[in-house]
CSV table of C-alpha atoms and ligand atoms in Angstrom, one decimal:
chain,number,residue,atom,x,y,z
A,1,MET,CA,-20.3,-12.4,-7.6
A,2,LYS,CA,-17.4,-9.9,-7.7
A,3,ARG,CA,-14.2,-10.8,-5.9
A,4,LEU,CA,-14.5,-8.1,-3.2
A,5,GLN,CA,-18.3,-7.8,-3.1
A,6,ASP,CA,-19.5,-5.6,-0.3
A,7,ARG,CA,-16.2,-5.5,1.5
A,8,VAL,CA,-15.1,-2.2,3.0
A,9,ALA,CA,-11.6,-1.3,1.9
A,10,LEU,CA,-9.5,1.6,3.3
A,11,VAL,CA,-6.7,2.6,1.0
A,12,THR,CA,-4.3,5.1,2.6
A,13,GLY,CA,-2.7,7.7,0.3
A,14,SER,CA,-5.1,6.9,-2.5
A,15,SER,CA,-5.5,10.4,-4.0
A,16,SER,CA,-2.9,9.6,-6.7
A,17,GLY,CA,-0.4,7.0,-8.0
A,18,ILE,CA,-0.5,3.4,-6.8
A,19,GLY,CA,-3.1,4.1,-4.1
A,20,ALA,CA,-5.5,5.6,-6.6
A,21,ALA,CA,-5.2,2.6,-8.9
A,22,VAL,CA,-5.7,0.2,-6.0
A,23,ALA,CA,-8.8,2.1,-4.8
A,24,LYS,CA,-10.3,2.0,-8.3
A,25,SER,CA,-9.4,-1.7,-8.9
A,26,MET,CA,-11.0,-2.7,-5.6
A,27,ALA,CA,-14.1,-0.7,-6.2
A,28,ALA,CA,-14.4,-2.3,-9.6
A,29,GLU,CA,-14.5,-5.7,-7.8
A,30,GLY,CA,-17.4,-4.6,-5.6
A,31,ALA,CA,-15.6,-3.1,-2.6
A,32,LYS,CA,-16.8,0.1,-0.8
A,33,VAL,CA,-13.7,2.2,-0.8
A,34,ILE,CA,-12.4,4.8,1.6
A,35,VAL,CA,-10.0,7.1,-0.3
A,36,ASN,CA,-7.7,8.5,2.3
A,37,TYR,CA,-5.5,11.5,1.6
A,38,ALA,CA,-3.3,13.7,3.7
A,39,ARG,CA,-3.4,17.0,1.7
A,40,SER,CA,-4.8,16.5,-1.8
A,41,SER,CA,-8.6,16.7,-1.3
A,42,LYS,CA,-8.9,17.5,-5.0
A,43,GLY,CA,-7.1,14.3,-6.0
A,44,ALA,CA,-9.1,12.2,-3.6
A,45,GLU,CA,-12.4,13.7,-4.8
A,46,ALA,CA,-11.5,13.0,-8.4
A,47,VAL,CA,-10.8,9.3,-7.5
A,48,VAL,CA,-14.1,9.1,-5.6
A,49,GLU,CA,-16.0,10.6,-8.6
A,50,GLU,CA,-14.3,8.2,-11.1
A,51,ILE,CA,-15.3,5.2,-8.9
A,52,LYS,CA,-18.9,6.5,-8.7
A,53,THR,CA,-19.1,7.2,-12.4
A,54,ALA,CA,-18.0,3.6,-13.0
A,55,GLY,CA,-20.9,2.4,-10.8
A,56,GLY,CA,-18.9,1.9,-7.6
A,57,GLU,CA,-19.1,3.2,-4.1
A,58,ALA,CA,-16.5,5.4,-2.4
A,59,ILE,CA,-16.0,8.2,0.1
A,60,SER,CA,-12.9,10.3,0.9
A,61,ILE,CA,-11.4,10.8,4.4
A,62,GLN,CA,-8.5,13.1,5.3
A,63,ALA,CA,-5.9,11.9,7.7
A,64,ASP,CA,-2.1,12.1,8.1
A,65,VAL,CA,-1.3,8.4,8.8
A,66,SER,CA,1.7,9.4,11.0
A,67,GLN,CA,-0.6,11.1,13.5
A,68,GLU,CA,-2.3,8.7,16.0
A,69,ASP,CA,-5.3,11.0,16.7
A,70,GLN,CA,-5.9,11.5,13.0
A,71,VAL,CA,-5.7,7.7,12.3
A,72,LYS,CA,-8.2,7.0,15.1
A,73,SER,CA,-10.5,9.6,13.8
A,74,MET,CA,-10.3,8.1,10.3
A,75,PHE,CA,-11.3,4.7,11.6
A,76,LEU,CA,-14.2,6.2,13.5
A,77,GLN,CA,-15.4,8.0,10.4
A,78,THR,CA,-15.0,4.7,8.5
A,79,PHE,CA,-17.2,2.9,11.0
A,80,GLU,CA,-19.8,5.7,10.9
A,81,ALA,CA,-20.0,5.4,7.1
A,82,TYR,CA,-19.8,1.6,6.7
A,83,GLU,CA,-20.0,0.0,10.2
A,84,THR,CA,-16.8,-2.0,9.8
A,85,ILE,CA,-13.7,-2.6,7.7
A,86,ASP,CA,-12.6,-5.7,5.8
A,87,ILE,CA,-9.5,-4.7,4.0
A,88,LEU,CA,-6.7,-2.2,4.9
A,89,VAL,CA,-4.2,-1.2,2.2
A,90,ASN,CA,-1.3,0.5,4.0
A,91,ASN,CA,-0.2,2.4,1.0
A,92,ALA,CA,0.6,6.0,2.1
A,93,GLY,CA,4.3,6.7,1.6
A,94,LEU,CA,6.8,9.3,0.6
A,95,GLN,CA,10.4,10.0,-0.2
A,96,LYS,CA,12.7,12.8,1.2
A,97,ASP,CA,15.9,12.0,-0.5
A,98,ALA,CA,19.3,13.2,0.5
A,99,ALA,CA,22.9,12.1,0.6
A,100,PHE,CA,23.4,10.2,3.9
A,101,VAL,CA,25.8,12.8,5.5
A,102,ASN,CA,23.4,15.6,4.5
A,103,MET,CA,20.2,13.9,5.6
A,104,THR,CA,18.4,16.0,8.3
A,105,LEU,CA,16.6,14.5,11.2
A,106,ASP,CA,13.4,16.0,9.9
A,107,GLN,CA,13.9,14.1,6.5
A,108,TRP,CA,14.5,10.9,8.4
A,109,ASN,CA,11.6,11.3,10.8
A,110,THR,CA,9.1,12.3,8.2
A,111,VAL,CA,9.8,9.2,6.0
A,112,ILE,CA,9.9,6.8,9.0
A,113,GLY,CA,6.7,8.5,10.4
A,114,VAL,CA,4.6,8.1,7.3
A,115,ASN,CA,6.1,4.9,5.7
A,116,LEU,CA,6.6,2.8,8.9
A,117,THR,CA,4.8,4.3,11.9
A,118,GLY,CA,1.8,5.1,9.7
A,119,GLN,CA,1.5,1.5,8.7
A,120,PHE,CA,1.7,0.4,12.4
A,121,LEU,CA,-1.0,2.9,13.5
A,122,CYS,CA,-3.4,2.0,10.7
A,123,ALA,CA,-2.8,-1.8,11.0
A,124,ARG,CA,-3.4,-1.7,14.8
A,125,GLU,CA,-6.8,0.0,14.4
A,126,ALA,CA,-7.8,-2.4,11.6
A,127,ALA,CA,-6.7,-5.5,13.5
A,128,LYS,CA,-8.7,-4.5,16.6
A,129,GLU,CA,-11.8,-4.3,14.5
A,130,PHE,CA,-11.1,-7.6,12.7
A,131,MET,CA,-10.7,-9.3,16.1
A,132,ARG,CA,-13.8,-7.7,17.5
A,133,ARG,CA,-15.9,-8.7,14.6
A,134,GLY,CA,-14.4,-12.0,13.5
A,135,VAL,CA,-15.2,-13.9,10.3
A,136,ILE,CA,-18.4,-13.3,8.4
A,137,PRO,CA,-18.6,-16.4,6.2
A,138,GLU,CA,-21.0,-14.9,3.7
A,139,LYS,CA,-18.4,-12.1,3.0
A,140,SER,CA,-15.0,-13.8,3.3
A,141,CYS,CA,-13.3,-16.8,4.8
A,142,SER,CA,-10.9,-14.6,6.7
A,143,ALA,CA,-11.6,-12.0,9.4
A,144,GLY,CA,-9.8,-9.3,7.4
A,145,SER,CA,-6.9,-8.6,5.2
A,146,ILE,CA,-4.0,-6.1,5.6
A,147,ILE,CA,-1.8,-5.3,2.6
A,148,CYS,CA,1.3,-3.4,3.3
A,149,MET,CA,2.7,-1.4,0.4
A,150,SER,CA,6.4,-2.1,0.6
A,151,SER,CA,9.0,-1.7,-2.2
A,152,VAL,CA,11.8,-3.6,-3.9
A,153,HIS,CA,13.8,-1.5,-1.4
A,154,GLU,CA,12.8,-3.8,1.4
A,155,VAL,CA,15.7,-5.9,0.0
A,156,ILE,CA,17.6,-3.6,-2.4
A,157,PRO,CA,19.9,-1.1,-0.6
A,158,TRP,CA,19.4,2.4,-2.0
A,159,ALA,CA,22.2,5.0,-1.8
A,160,GLY,CA,20.8,8.5,-1.3
A,161,HIS,CA,17.6,7.1,0.1
A,162,CYS,CA,18.6,5.6,3.4
A,163,ASN,CA,15.5,6.8,5.2
A,164,TYR,CA,13.3,5.3,2.6
A,165,ALA,CA,15.1,1.9,2.4
A,166,ALA,CA,15.1,1.7,6.2
A,167,SER,CA,11.4,2.4,6.3
A,168,LYS,CA,10.6,-0.4,3.8
A,169,GLY,CA,13.0,-2.8,5.5
A,170,GLY,CA,11.1,-2.1,8.6
A,171,VAL,CA,7.8,-2.7,6.9
A,172,MET,CA,9.0,-6.2,5.9
A,173,LEU,CA,9.4,-7.4,9.5
A,174,LEU,CA,6.5,-5.4,10.8
A,175,MET,CA,4.4,-7.2,8.2
A,176,LYS,CA,5.8,-10.7,9.0
A,177,SER,CA,5.5,-10.2,12.7
A,178,MET,CA,1.9,-9.0,12.5
A,179,ALA,CA,1.2,-11.9,10.1
A,180,GLN,CA,2.5,-14.4,12.7
A,181,GLU,CA,0.7,-12.9,15.6
A,182,LEU,CA,-2.6,-12.3,13.9
A,183,ALA,CA,-2.9,-15.5,11.8
A,184,PRO,CA,-4.7,-17.4,14.6
A,185,HIS,CA,-7.4,-14.8,14.5
A,186,LYS,CA,-7.8,-15.5,10.7
A,187,ILE,CA,-6.4,-12.1,9.9
A,188,ARG,CA,-4.3,-12.1,6.8
A,189,VAL,CA,-1.2,-9.8,6.5
A,190,ASN,CA,1.0,-9.6,3.4
A,191,SER,CA,3.0,-7.0,1.4
A,192,ILE,CA,3.2,-6.0,-2.2
A,193,ALA,CA,6.7,-4.8,-3.2
A,194,PRO,CA,6.4,-2.7,-6.4
A,195,GLY,CA,9.4,-2.0,-8.5
A,196,ALA,CA,9.6,1.2,-10.6
A,197,ILE,CA,6.0,2.2,-11.3
A,198,LYS,CA,5.1,5.4,-13.3
A,199,THR,CA,3.8,7.7,-10.5
A,200,PRO,CA,4.6,11.2,-9.3
A,201,ILE,CA,7.0,9.9,-6.7
A,202,ASN,CA,9.6,8.9,-9.3
A,203,ARG,CA,8.7,11.1,-12.2
A,204,ASP,CA,12.4,12.1,-12.8
A,205,ALA,CA,13.3,8.4,-13.3
A,206,TRP,CA,11.0,7.9,-16.4
A,207,ASP,CA,9.6,11.1,-17.9
A,208,THR,CA,12.3,11.7,-20.5
A,209,PRO,CA,13.4,9.0,-23.0
A,210,GLU,CA,16.9,9.2,-21.7
A,211,ALA,CA,15.8,8.7,-18.0
A,212,GLU,CA,13.5,5.8,-19.1
A,213,ALA,CA,16.3,4.1,-21.0
A,214,GLU,CA,18.5,4.3,-17.9
A,215,LEU,CA,15.7,2.9,-15.7
A,216,LEU,CA,15.0,0.0,-18.1
A,217,LYS,CA,18.6,-1.3,-17.6
A,218,LEU,CA,17.3,-2.2,-14.1
A,219,ILE,CA,14.2,-4.0,-15.3
A,220,PRO,CA,14.7,-7.4,-17.1
A,221,TYR,CA,11.1,-7.4,-18.4
A,222,ASN,CA,12.0,-4.1,-20.2
A,223,ARG,CA,8.9,-2.2,-19.3
A,224,VAL,CA,8.3,0.4,-16.6
A,225,GLY,CA,5.4,-0.6,-14.4
A,226,ILE,CA,2.1,1.2,-14.3
A,227,PRO,CA,-0.2,1.6,-11.3
A,228,GLU,CA,-2.7,-0.9,-12.6
A,229,ASP,CA,-0.1,-3.6,-12.3
A,230,ILE,CA,-0.3,-3.1,-8.6
A,231,GLY,CA,-4.1,-2.7,-8.5
A,232,LYS,CA,-4.5,-6.1,-10.0
A,233,ALA,CA,-2.1,-7.8,-7.5
A,234,ALA,CA,-3.8,-6.0,-4.6
A,235,VAL,CA,-7.3,-7.2,-5.6
A,236,TRP,CA,-6.1,-10.8,-5.8
A,237,LEU,CA,-4.1,-10.6,-2.6
A,238,ALA,CA,-7.1,-9.2,-0.7
A,239,SER,CA,-9.6,-11.7,-2.2
A,240,ASP,CA,-10.4,-15.2,-0.9
A,241,GLU,CA,-8.4,-16.6,-3.9
A,242,ALA,CA,-5.3,-15.8,-1.8
A,243,GLU,CA,-6.8,-17.1,1.5
A,244,TYR,CA,-3.8,-19.3,2.3
A,245,VAL,CA,-1.2,-16.6,1.5
A,246,GLN,CA,0.1,-15.3,4.8
A,247,GLY,CA,3.2,-13.2,5.8
A,248,THR,CA,4.7,-13.0,2.4
A,249,THR,CA,5.8,-10.2,0.1
A,250,ILE,CA,4.7,-10.3,-3.5
A,251,PHE,CA,7.2,-8.6,-5.7
A,252,VAL,CA,5.6,-6.9,-8.7
A,253,ASP,CA,8.7,-5.4,-10.3
A,254,GLY,CA,9.4,-6.8,-13.8
A,255,GLY,CA,12.4,-8.7,-12.4
A,256,MET,CA,14.1,-5.7,-10.7
A,257,THR,CA,15.1,-7.9,-7.8
A,258,LEU,CA,16.8,-10.4,-10.0
A,259,TYR,CA,20.3,-8.7,-10.0
A,260,PRO,CA,20.0,-7.5,-13.6
A,261,GLY,CA,23.7,-6.6,-13.7
A,262,PHE,CA,24.4,-10.3,-13.6
A,263,ALA,CA,22.5,-11.1,-16.8
A,264,THR,CA,25.8,-10.6,-18.7
A,265,GLY,CA,28.4,-10.2,-15.9
A,266,GLY,CA,29.6,-12.3,-13.0
B,301,LIG,C1,10.4,4.1,-5.1
B,301,LIG,C2,10.6,4.7,-6.5
B,301,LIG,C3,11.6,3.8,-7.3
B,301,LIG,C4,11.3,2.4,-7.2
B,301,LIG,C5,12.4,1.5,-7.8
B,301,LIG,C6,10.1,2.7,-5.2
B,301,LIG,O1,9.8,2.2,-4.0
B,301,LIG,O2,9.4,4.9,-4.5
B,301,LIG,O3,11.1,6.0,-6.5
B,301,LIG,O4,11.6,4.2,-8.7
B,301,LIG,O5,11.1,2.0,-5.8
B,301,LIG,O6,13.7,1.9,-7.4
């Protein structure tokens, strides 16, 4: 039996990057996957096709997670297709970088809207369904699992990215508070905090040898992460192997949070 056999997994923002890898990894473990996208229907269709070619099951659904009506509609479409949901991966996220004094309210609101409010809106719909349905012992020991995609920037301050760091700091306590409140319902809530992973969001930080060398100074393990590193962690965290893991952040960052500057200094 595969680790996520027959479970329905909604992965927001999975038309590319970390989300796409999580969607494919979960499908390979037997999950029926909803590939959510905001704008890139082409990217989402490609992920769905790849999953199907590998013998898995997936559909794509469009929704901007910062919009309540679109989130509700996405969950209704999910229930029409697969009746229920077992796993939510709150992955959709973006950056709108600016020096603090130049940051516009629009840049602030867009990042908080997708990265933080979007996680709230999706988690609320998933939790309602988990509570309504409860545990199905043949499928899983818990009533559902929510994985919040956070970042090392839930703890590492990030100049030039105040909106992003604030959104991920917010995700940390949103996740922990949900975990505390929902645990008695056997609903598991946790985060994954990726470090620098090679995706389109941070291409400038790794796509030339000079940039990659600079980035590696921040990574004790001396390798930039790849989306599959996060896919593997997400499968484990969603599976019953992690049943007793509740309200925690798993850092998958090659040691980026270990104050690398202190390896020789201090
Ligand atoms: C950001 C990336 C960055 C990484 C490490 C992520 O959350 O989205 O742009 O490379 O953190 O700083």
